[in-house]
Amino acid sequence: MKTIQALRGTRDILPDETPLWQWVETTARDLLQRAAYREIRPPMFEQTQLFERGIGEATDVVGKEMYTFEDRGGRSLTLRPEITAGLVRAVNEHKLTAQGSVLRLWHVGPAFRYERPQAGRQRQFHQLDVELLGSRDPRADVEVIAIATTLLQTLGLKSLTMDLNSVGNGDDRQRYRDALVDFLTPHKADLDVDSQNRLTTNPLRILDSKDTKTQEIVQAAPSLLDFLSPDSQQHFDQVQQYLTDLGIAYNLNPRLVRGLDYYTHTAFEIQSADLGAQATVCGGGRYDGLIAQLGGADTPAIGWAIGLERLTLLLKQLAVEPSTAMDVYIVSRGEATAGKALQVAQALRQAGLAVEMDLSGSAFGKQFKRADRSGAVLCVILGEAEAEQGTVQLKWLTSGEQSEVSQTSLTQAADELVQKVRQAQQAT
Ligand code: ATP
Ligand code: MG
């Protein structure tokens, strides 16, 4: 019979890879907790309407990429293509932002987009999402940006660059939109087909078209930054000043847009030169209009999402490998030893050690080889003779030193053993 395989665009994250994912997640969680962000866990599917209203029908995500289906009750549902819309829905539904209060949230989990799979682009992928709601202060923009850059640096990533732009407020953008359409209309025939359509639906998006000819034309287009009102300009100046004060480097890129009406002011993307075509690891921006657009109170907000497949791809290239080594490996052979090995494993785990017990029953030589591979510094050996005498052999794999102790003293003085294990690990 033919075996069933995973769907195109989905991937199993295998046991060899999960330590890297766990390390990324733990590092992010620690950092976010130290910055007063709290975790939220919204569902993975929502009413289709939420994304149509929250992301916008003129976007690729809603127009071409959503996994939308009818459930058995005839409702139109969609697997979330990103996290922000569902998170804002939850915030509104549970009234998590009171007048004037600041809410800092994060979430990590899968998102789904019907895209052409390639390196760094999947149909089920994972995002780490960070949002700060309730503040218009430019320091809020810089806080969330700094969290992203600190996280990426803490994980050891290099050769990252950040593009920064301001898309102004709604009025600024309307004036710019008119100027852009005036500029592009005479070139319409030379634009790619998507961009021709966007000329009426979502002209700002033409700025980040991947088509070479369109890119050439757009080079000469008016700059968004020349259309900022004094207030928008002031906000953007302050963001840049604070970034500079924190030593966070950026490139001004007036063609970086979040093309929807509720996006305002700051937009940014962090890229890696090591990622090839899918260079963007992190994308974010301010969305002061979204919460009201989804029926909540008028609440400003800013946030970002990091694509974890792209991030882990980069970390693998850097050969970053978090340790999965065991502390202790238990080797045993013979019927009389079986229960004792279990007891030792149990006691040492309760004392806080990482313990692997060999279950193979194979010759001692083979078990010792596996002990070496496990990364353990200590091997606990139980043979028939030891089982009979109520003892175990302790063999330090770091020094080769070996001694015999009684099983009761081992389990009763487990704390002492933990200290010795840590010392041996530090010495290597
Ligand atoms: P791209 O320009 O690469 O298509 P996007 O603008 O669609 O990205 P966002 O909606 O801003 O991406 O999502 C934030 C991040 O999520 C991206 O920067 C990327 O790292 C990641 N991401 C987006 N789509 C995918 C996907 N299909 N597979 C893997 N990661 C993705
Ligand atoms: Mg995309």
Short mmCIF file of C-alpha atoms and ligand atoms in Angstrom, two decimals:
data_model
loop_
_atom_site.label_atom_id
_atom_site.label_comp_id
_atom_site.label_asym_id
_atom_site.label_seq_id
_atom_site.Cartn_x
_atom_site.Cartn_y
_atom_site.Cartn_z
CA MET A 1 0.00 0.00 0.00
CA LYS A 2 1.20 3.50 -0.80
CA THR A 3 2.18 5.43 2.32
CA ILE A 4 0.47 8.73 2.96
CA GLN A 5 2.70 11.79 2.80
CA ALA A 6 2.50 15.26 4.29
CA LEU A 7 0.74 17.90 2.20
CA ARG A 8 2.78 20.09 -0.15
CA GLY A 9 3.90 23.22 1.67
CA THR A 10 3.73 21.60 5.11
CA ARG A 11 6.67 20.18 7.02
CA ASP A 12 7.25 17.92 9.97
CA ILE A 13 9.56 19.59 12.43
CA LEU A 14 11.51 16.50 13.47
CA PRO A 15 13.08 15.69 16.86
CA ASP A 16 16.52 16.72 15.56
CA GLU A 17 15.16 20.19 14.80
CA THR A 18 12.87 20.84 17.75
CA PRO A 19 15.72 21.79 20.15
CA LEU A 20 16.46 24.76 17.88
CA TRP A 21 12.78 25.75 17.78
CA GLN A 22 12.48 25.37 21.56
CA TRP A 23 15.55 27.47 22.10
CA VAL A 24 14.17 30.23 19.85
CA GLU A 25 10.84 30.11 21.64
CA THR A 26 12.36 30.10 25.12
CA THR A 27 14.69 32.96 24.28
CA ALA A 28 11.77 34.96 22.88
CA ARG A 29 9.53 34.17 25.86
CA ASP A 30 12.19 35.26 28.37
CA LEU A 31 12.93 38.47 26.52
CA LEU A 32 9.24 39.33 26.14
CA GLN A 33 8.49 38.60 29.75
CA ARG A 34 11.30 40.94 30.81
CA ALA A 35 9.68 43.64 28.63
CA ALA A 36 6.21 43.18 30.25
CA TYR A 37 4.60 41.37 27.28
CA ARG A 38 1.98 38.74 28.04
CA GLU A 39 1.05 35.71 26.01
CA ILE A 40 -2.33 35.32 24.33
CA ARG A 41 -3.54 32.20 22.50
CA PRO A 42 -6.32 32.91 20.02
CA PRO A 43 -7.85 30.12 17.89
CA MET A 44 -6.40 29.07 14.56
CA PHE A 45 -9.53 29.59 12.51
CA GLU A 46 -11.99 32.45 12.47
CA GLN A 47 -14.90 33.77 10.48
CA THR A 48 -13.67 34.60 6.97
CA GLN A 49 -15.10 38.10 7.37
CA LEU A 50 -12.56 38.92 10.06
CA PHE A 51 -9.65 38.61 7.64
CA GLU A 52 -11.51 40.29 4.78
CA ARG A 53 -12.14 43.28 7.00
CA GLY A 54 -8.92 43.05 8.98
CA ILE A 55 -6.38 42.46 6.23
CA GLY A 56 -8.31 43.86 3.29
CA GLU A 57 -9.73 42.29 0.15
CA ALA A 58 -7.22 44.05 -2.12
CA THR A 59 -4.24 42.22 -0.60
CA ASP A 60 -2.61 39.06 -1.99
CA VAL A 61 -3.21 37.36 1.32
CA VAL A 62 -6.99 37.76 1.19
CA GLY A 63 -7.34 37.78 -2.60
CA LYS A 64 -5.27 34.68 -3.42
CA GLU A 65 -3.77 32.96 -0.40
CA MET A 66 -6.45 32.12 2.14
CA TYR A 67 -7.54 28.63 3.13
CA THR A 68 -11.26 29.28 3.20
CA PHE A 69 -13.88 26.59 3.54
CA GLU A 70 -17.45 26.04 4.52
CA ASP A 71 -17.98 24.00 7.67
CA ARG A 72 -20.81 21.52 8.15
CA GLY A 73 -23.02 24.32 9.43
CA GLY A 74 -22.61 26.30 6.21
CA ARG A 75 -20.41 29.02 7.78
CA SER A 76 -17.48 30.44 5.88
CA LEU A 77 -14.32 29.85 7.93
CA THR A 78 -10.67 30.62 7.25
CA LEU A 79 -7.45 29.20 8.67
CA ARG A 80 -5.66 32.28 9.93
CA PRO A 81 -3.20 33.63 7.33
CA GLU A 82 -1.58 35.81 10.02
CA ILE A 83 -2.03 36.46 13.71
CA THR A 84 -2.83 40.15 14.21
CA ALA A 85 -6.47 40.09 13.04
CA GLY A 86 -7.49 37.28 15.40
CA LEU A 87 -5.58 38.85 18.23
CA VAL A 88 -7.35 42.19 17.74
CA ARG A 89 -10.68 40.36 17.54
CA ALA A 90 -9.91 38.77 20.92
CA VAL A 91 -8.85 42.11 22.42
CA ASN A 92 -12.12 43.71 21.29
CA GLU A 93 -14.29 40.77 22.33
CA HIS A 94 -12.84 40.64 25.85
CA LYS A 95 -12.43 44.42 26.15
CA LEU A 96 -8.77 44.02 27.06
CA THR A 97 -7.90 47.65 26.39
CA ALA A 98 -9.55 50.14 28.67
CA GLN A 99 -9.48 53.83 27.80
CA GLY A 100 -5.90 55.01 27.89
CA SER A 101 -4.34 51.73 29.01
CA VAL A 102 -1.45 50.02 27.28
CA LEU A 103 -1.63 46.34 26.41
CA ARG A 104 1.46 44.35 25.44
CA LEU A 105 0.82 40.95 23.88
CA TRP A 106 2.62 38.16 22.10
CA HIS A 107 1.71 34.88 20.47
CA VAL A 108 3.54 32.15 18.61
CA GLY A 109 1.88 29.60 16.34
CA PRO A 110 1.07 28.44 12.85
CA ALA A 111 -0.44 30.49 10.03
CA PHE A 112 -1.70 29.25 6.67
CA ARG A 113 -1.35 30.70 3.19
CA TYR A 114 -1.91 29.07 -0.16
CA GLU A 115 1.41 30.03 -1.75
CA ARG A 116 3.91 28.33 -4.04
CA PRO A 117 6.17 26.41 -1.65
CA GLN A 118 9.93 27.04 -1.78
CA ALA A 119 12.75 27.57 0.70
CA GLY A 120 11.40 29.87 3.43
CA ARG A 121 7.90 29.82 1.99
CA GLN A 122 5.35 27.24 3.10
CA ARG A 123 1.61 26.78 3.25
CA GLN A 124 1.69 26.15 6.96
CA PHE A 125 4.35 28.28 8.60
CA HIS A 126 4.90 29.77 12.05
CA GLN A 127 4.97 33.32 13.26
CA LEU A 128 6.10 34.93 16.45
CA ASP A 129 3.82 37.91 16.80
CA VAL A 130 4.32 40.88 19.12
CA GLU A 131 1.82 43.73 19.53
CA LEU A 132 1.71 46.86 21.65
CA LEU A 133 -1.78 48.37 21.80
CA GLY A 134 -3.00 51.66 23.23
CA SER A 135 -0.08 54.03 22.69
CA ARG A 136 0.67 56.65 20.05
CA ASP A 137 4.00 57.46 21.66
CA PRO A 138 6.94 57.06 19.23
CA ARG A 139 8.72 55.25 22.05
CA ALA A 140 6.19 52.44 21.58
CA ASP A 141 7.35 52.06 17.96
CA VAL A 142 10.94 51.95 19.07
CA GLU A 143 10.23 49.54 21.93
CA VAL A 144 8.76 46.90 19.63
CA ILE A 145 11.49 47.39 17.02
CA ALA A 146 14.15 47.08 19.70
CA ILE A 147 12.61 43.84 20.95
CA ALA A 148 12.84 42.40 17.44
CA THR A 149 16.46 43.44 16.91
CA THR A 150 17.49 42.34 20.42
CA LEU A 151 15.89 38.94 19.93
CA LEU A 152 17.59 38.39 16.59
CA GLN A 153 20.93 39.50 18.01
CA THR A 154 20.55 37.37 21.13
CA LEU A 155 20.01 34.38 18.88
CA GLY A 156 23.32 35.20 17.22
CA LEU A 157 22.13 36.48 13.86
CA LYS A 158 24.39 38.74 11.89
CA SER A 159 24.20 40.50 8.52
CA LEU A 160 20.72 41.80 9.25
CA THR A 161 19.47 45.10 7.88
CA MET A 162 16.34 47.05 8.71
CA ASP A 163 14.31 49.10 6.26
CA LEU A 164 12.23 51.87 7.77
CA ASN A 165 9.53 54.11 6.39
CA SER A 166 6.56 56.18 7.43
CA VAL A 167 3.29 55.88 5.56
CA GLY A 168 1.88 58.88 7.42
CA ASN A 169 -1.74 59.20 8.47
CA GLY A 170 -4.84 58.61 6.31
CA ASP A 171 -4.84 62.11 4.80
CA ASP A 172 -1.13 62.04 3.99
CA ARG A 173 -1.61 58.75 2.26
CA GLN A 174 -4.65 59.91 0.30
CA ARG A 175 -2.67 62.84 -1.10
CA TYR A 176 0.25 60.57 -1.88
CA ARG A 177 -2.00 57.99 -3.47
CA ASP A 178 -3.38 60.62 -5.86
CA ALA A 179 0.12 61.78 -6.78
CA LEU A 180 1.28 58.20 -7.30
CA VAL A 181 -1.69 57.36 -9.54
CA ASP A 182 -1.05 60.55 -11.55
CA PHE A 183 2.58 59.51 -11.96
CA LEU A 184 1.91 55.86 -12.85
CA THR A 185 -1.10 56.22 -15.17
CA PRO A 186 0.97 57.29 -18.22
CA HIS A 187 3.15 54.16 -17.63
CA LYS A 188 0.20 51.84 -17.15
CA ALA A 189 0.88 49.67 -20.22
CA ASP A 190 4.43 48.93 -19.00
CA LEU A 191 3.41 47.79 -15.51
CA ASP A 192 2.98 44.09 -14.67
CA VAL A 193 -0.63 42.88 -14.76
CA ASP A 194 -1.03 42.78 -10.96
CA SER A 195 0.19 46.35 -10.70
CA GLN A 196 -2.16 47.48 -13.48
CA ASN A 197 -5.05 46.14 -11.42
CA ARG A 198 -3.70 47.71 -8.26
CA LEU A 199 -3.67 51.12 -9.89
CA THR A 200 -7.35 51.28 -8.99
CA THR A 201 -7.60 48.90 -6.01
CA ASN A 202 -4.41 49.47 -3.99
CA PRO A 203 -1.85 51.68 -5.76
CA LEU A 204 0.61 51.86 -2.83
CA ARG A 205 1.24 48.13 -3.15
CA ILE A 206 2.69 48.75 -6.62
CA LEU A 207 5.71 50.20 -4.83
CA ASP A 208 6.80 46.78 -3.63
CA SER A 209 6.06 44.86 -6.83
CA LYS A 210 8.75 42.26 -7.50
CA ASP A 211 8.52 42.83 -11.29
CA THR A 212 11.76 44.34 -12.67
CA LYS A 213 10.11 46.65 -15.21
CA THR A 214 7.65 47.93 -12.62
CA GLN A 215 10.48 48.43 -10.15
CA GLU A 216 12.33 50.57 -12.68
CA ILE A 217 9.30 52.77 -13.26
CA VAL A 218 8.64 53.11 -9.56
CA GLN A 219 12.21 54.31 -8.90
CA ALA A 220 11.26 57.70 -10.30
CA ALA A 221 7.88 57.90 -8.50
CA PRO A 222 7.24 60.63 -5.95
CA SER A 223 8.37 59.74 -2.42
CA LEU A 224 5.88 59.11 0.37
CA LEU A 225 8.20 60.96 2.72
CA ASP A 226 7.51 64.22 0.85
CA PHE A 227 3.81 63.92 1.68
CA LEU A 228 3.96 63.65 5.46
CA SER A 229 2.03 66.25 7.46
CA PRO A 230 3.98 68.13 10.17
CA ASP A 231 2.54 65.81 12.86
CA SER A 232 3.45 62.66 10.94
CA GLN A 233 6.89 64.05 10.22
CA GLN A 234 7.40 64.80 13.90
CA HIS A 235 6.40 61.28 14.91
CA PHE A 236 8.78 59.82 12.34
CA ASP A 237 11.63 62.14 13.36
CA GLN A 238 11.24 61.05 16.97
CA VAL A 239 11.19 57.37 16.04
CA GLN A 240 14.43 57.84 14.12
CA GLN A 241 16.03 59.82 16.93
CA TYR A 242 15.19 57.16 19.54
CA LEU A 243 16.47 54.41 17.25
CA THR A 244 19.71 56.29 16.77
CA ASP A 245 19.99 56.82 20.54
CA LEU A 246 19.68 53.05 21.03
CA GLY A 247 22.27 52.38 18.35
CA ILE A 248 19.77 50.58 16.11
CA ALA A 249 20.77 51.00 12.47
CA TYR A 250 18.20 51.40 9.68
CA ASN A 251 17.88 52.37 6.02
CA LEU A 252 15.19 54.80 5.00
CA ASN A 253 13.15 53.12 2.29
CA PRO A 254 10.29 55.31 1.02
CA ARG A 255 9.01 52.39 -1.08
CA LEU A 256 8.37 50.13 1.91
CA VAL A 257 4.60 50.13 2.42
CA ARG A 258 1.89 48.40 4.30
CA GLY A 259 -0.70 49.12 1.66
CA LEU A 260 -3.91 49.29 3.66
CA ASP A 261 -5.93 52.19 4.93
CA TYR A 262 -5.58 51.47 8.61
CA TYR A 263 -1.78 51.28 8.49
CA THR A 264 -0.23 54.48 9.74
CA HIS A 265 3.18 55.99 10.33
CA THR A 266 6.01 53.56 11.01
CA ALA A 267 6.59 50.57 8.74
CA PHE A 268 9.67 48.35 8.94
CA GLU A 269 11.18 45.11 7.71
CA ILE A 270 14.23 43.23 8.83
CA GLN A 271 16.08 41.28 6.15
CA SER A 272 18.96 38.90 6.09
CA ALA A 273 21.47 38.79 3.27
CA ASP A 274 21.76 35.03 3.91
CA LEU A 275 18.17 34.13 3.05
CA GLY A 276 18.15 34.42 -0.75
CA ALA A 277 14.84 35.33 -2.34
CA GLN A 278 12.81 35.08 0.88
CA ALA A 279 14.93 37.67 2.65
CA THR A 280 12.43 39.16 5.08
CA VAL A 281 12.55 37.63 8.55
CA CYS A 282 10.45 40.24 10.32
CA GLY A 283 7.79 42.64 9.10
CA GLY A 284 5.84 45.14 11.13
CA GLY A 285 4.29 48.51 11.50
CA ARG A 286 1.80 50.80 13.14
CA TYR A 287 -1.89 50.18 12.54
CA ASP A 288 -3.75 52.91 14.39
CA GLY A 289 -6.97 52.31 12.43
CA LEU A 290 -7.39 48.54 12.63
CA ILE A 291 -8.92 48.11 16.06
CA ALA A 292 -11.70 50.60 15.32
CA GLN A 293 -12.14 49.07 11.87
CA LEU A 294 -12.89 45.74 13.58
CA GLY A 295 -15.49 47.33 15.82
CA GLY A 296 -13.40 48.25 18.86
CA ALA A 297 -12.71 51.63 20.41
CA ASP A 298 -10.33 53.94 18.55
CA THR A 299 -7.03 52.47 19.76
CA PRO A 300 -3.57 52.97 18.26
CA ALA A 301 -1.26 49.96 17.99
CA ILE A 302 2.01 48.72 16.56
CA GLY A 303 3.44 45.24 16.13
CA TRP A 304 5.48 42.80 14.07
CA ALA A 305 5.71 39.18 13.06
CA ILE A 306 8.82 37.07 12.64
CA GLY A 307 8.65 34.06 10.32
CA LEU A 308 10.10 31.18 12.33
CA GLU A 309 10.92 28.93 9.34
CA ARG A 310 13.12 31.68 7.93
CA LEU A 311 14.64 32.39 11.32
CA THR A 312 15.49 28.74 12.02
CA LEU A 313 16.86 28.39 8.47
CA LEU A 314 19.28 31.20 9.25
CA LEU A 315 20.26 29.69 12.57
CA LYS A 316 20.95 26.35 10.91
CA GLN A 317 23.23 28.07 8.40
CA LEU A 318 25.11 29.57 11.33
CA ALA A 319 25.32 26.06 12.81
CA VAL A 320 23.75 27.27 16.05
CA GLU A 321 22.92 24.12 17.96
CA PRO A 322 21.43 24.24 21.42
CA SER A 323 22.61 21.42 23.66
CA THR A 324 20.39 18.37 24.06
CA ALA A 325 22.99 16.40 25.98
CA MET A 326 21.98 14.11 28.82
CA ASP A 327 23.67 14.43 32.21
CA VAL A 328 23.60 10.77 33.11
CA TYR A 329 23.34 7.57 31.08
CA ILE A 330 22.30 4.36 32.81
CA VAL A 331 23.75 1.14 31.51
CA SER A 332 22.39 -2.16 32.85
CA ARG A 333 22.29 -5.80 31.94
CA GLY A 334 20.70 -8.85 33.55
CA GLU A 335 17.25 -9.56 34.90
CA ALA A 336 18.05 -8.59 38.48
CA THR A 337 19.07 -5.08 37.46
CA ALA A 338 15.94 -4.03 35.58
CA GLY A 339 13.89 -2.64 38.46
CA LYS A 340 16.96 -1.08 40.11
CA ALA A 341 17.91 0.83 36.96
CA LEU A 342 14.41 2.28 36.87
CA GLN A 343 14.68 3.37 40.52
CA VAL A 344 18.03 5.06 39.97
CA ALA A 345 16.71 6.87 36.89
CA GLN A 346 13.65 8.04 38.81
CA ALA A 347 15.65 9.30 41.79
CA LEU A 348 18.19 11.15 39.68
CA ARG A 349 15.52 12.79 37.53
CA GLN A 350 13.72 13.92 40.66
CA ALA A 351 16.98 15.49 41.80
CA GLY A 352 17.02 17.53 38.58
CA LEU A 353 19.34 15.58 36.29
CA ALA A 354 18.68 14.67 32.66
CA VAL A 355 18.84 10.89 32.64
CA GLU A 356 18.59 8.39 29.82
CA MET A 357 18.22 4.72 30.59
CA ASP A 358 19.41 2.16 28.06
CA LEU A 359 16.57 -0.23 27.34
CA SER A 360 18.32 -2.42 24.76
CA GLY A 361 19.65 -5.20 26.95
CA SER A 362 22.56 -5.41 24.51
CA ALA A 363 26.19 -6.06 25.47
CA PHE A 364 27.83 -3.52 27.79
CA GLY A 365 30.20 -2.40 25.00
CA LYS A 366 27.33 -1.29 22.80
CA GLN A 367 25.59 0.45 25.68
CA PHE A 368 28.80 2.37 26.51
CA LYS A 369 28.99 3.62 22.92
CA ARG A 370 25.47 4.99 23.21
CA ALA A 371 26.42 6.56 26.56
CA ASP A 372 29.21 8.46 24.79
CA ARG A 373 26.88 9.65 22.06
CA SER A 374 24.29 10.86 24.59
CA GLY A 375 26.66 13.60 25.76
CA ALA A 376 26.34 12.46 29.39
CA VAL A 377 29.26 13.14 31.72
CA LEU A 378 28.34 10.31 34.05
CA CYS A 379 27.56 6.69 33.31
CA VAL A 380 25.79 4.66 36.00
CA ILE A 381 26.53 0.97 35.53
CA LEU A 382 24.43 -1.86 36.93
CA GLY A 383 25.40 -5.49 36.38
CA GLU A 384 24.22 -8.68 38.08
CA ALA A 385 26.98 -8.40 40.70
CA GLU A 386 26.04 -4.81 41.61
CA ALA A 387 22.36 -5.67 41.73
CA GLU A 388 23.08 -8.46 44.18
CA GLN A 389 25.19 -6.23 46.44
CA GLY A 390 22.86 -3.25 46.19
CA THR A 391 25.58 -1.09 44.61
CA VAL A 392 26.20 0.74 41.33
CA GLN A 393 29.37 1.73 39.47
CA LEU A 394 29.81 5.42 38.72
CA LYS A 395 31.97 6.02 35.68
CA TRP A 396 32.88 9.62 34.87
CA LEU A 397 33.06 9.80 31.10
CA THR A 398 35.04 13.03 31.30
CA SER A 399 37.96 11.60 33.30
CA GLY A 400 37.51 7.85 33.09
CA GLU A 401 37.49 7.73 36.90
CA GLN A 402 35.32 4.93 38.30
CA SER A 403 34.01 4.11 41.77
CA GLU A 404 31.45 1.88 43.43
CA VAL A 405 28.78 3.28 45.75
CA SER A 406 25.72 1.79 47.38
CA GLN A 407 22.44 2.38 45.62
CA THR A 408 20.89 3.91 48.74
CA SER A 409 23.71 6.40 49.22
CA LEU A 410 23.39 7.37 45.56
CA THR A 411 19.70 8.09 45.78
CA GLN A 412 19.89 9.68 49.23
CA ALA A 413 22.84 11.91 48.40
CA ALA A 414 21.54 12.76 44.92
CA ASP A 415 22.09 16.50 45.52
CA GLU A 416 25.78 15.91 46.00
CA LEU A 417 25.89 13.98 42.76
CA VAL A 418 24.11 16.82 40.93
CA GLN A 419 26.89 19.17 42.07
CA LYS A 420 29.59 16.80 40.85
CA VAL A 421 27.85 16.45 37.49
CA ARG A 422 27.71 20.24 37.09
CA GLN A 423 31.38 20.55 38.05
CA ALA A 424 32.34 17.91 35.49
CA GLN A 425 30.32 19.74 32.83
CA GLN A 426 31.96 23.05 33.63
CA ALA A 427 35.40 21.48 33.44
CA THR A 428 34.83 20.31 29.87
P1 ATP B 1 6.73 38.00 1.84
O1 ATP B 1 7.05 39.33 1.29
O2 ATP B 1 7.95 37.19 2.09
O3 ATP B 1 5.66 37.29 1.11
P2 ATP B 1 4.75 38.99 3.62
O4 ATP B 1 4.83 40.44 3.41
O5 ATP B 1 3.68 38.21 2.98
O6 ATP B 1 6.17 38.31 3.27
P3 ATP B 1 4.01 39.25 6.41
O7 ATP B 1 2.57 39.11 6.14
O8 ATP B 1 4.57 40.58 6.77
O9 ATP B 1 4.84 38.66 5.17
O10 ATP B 1 4.45 38.14 7.49
C1 ATP B 1 5.54 38.33 8.42
C2 ATP B 1 6.62 37.30 8.23
O11 ATP B 1 6.09 35.98 8.15
C3 ATP B 1 7.41 37.44 6.94
O12 ATP B 1 8.40 38.41 7.07
C4 ATP B 1 8.01 36.06 6.79
O13 ATP B 1 9.17 35.91 7.59
C5 ATP B 1 6.92 35.17 7.33
N1 ATP B 1 6.14 34.57 6.24
C6 ATP B 1 5.14 35.14 5.51
N2 ATP B 1 4.62 34.27 4.63
C7 ATP B 1 5.30 33.10 4.79
C8 ATP B 1 5.24 31.79 4.20
N3 ATP B 1 4.36 31.49 3.25
N4 ATP B 1 6.11 30.84 4.62
C9 ATP B 1 7.01 31.10 5.58
N5 ATP B 1 7.12 32.30 6.20
C10 ATP B 1 6.29 33.29 5.82
MG MG B 2 3.56 37.11 1.16
#
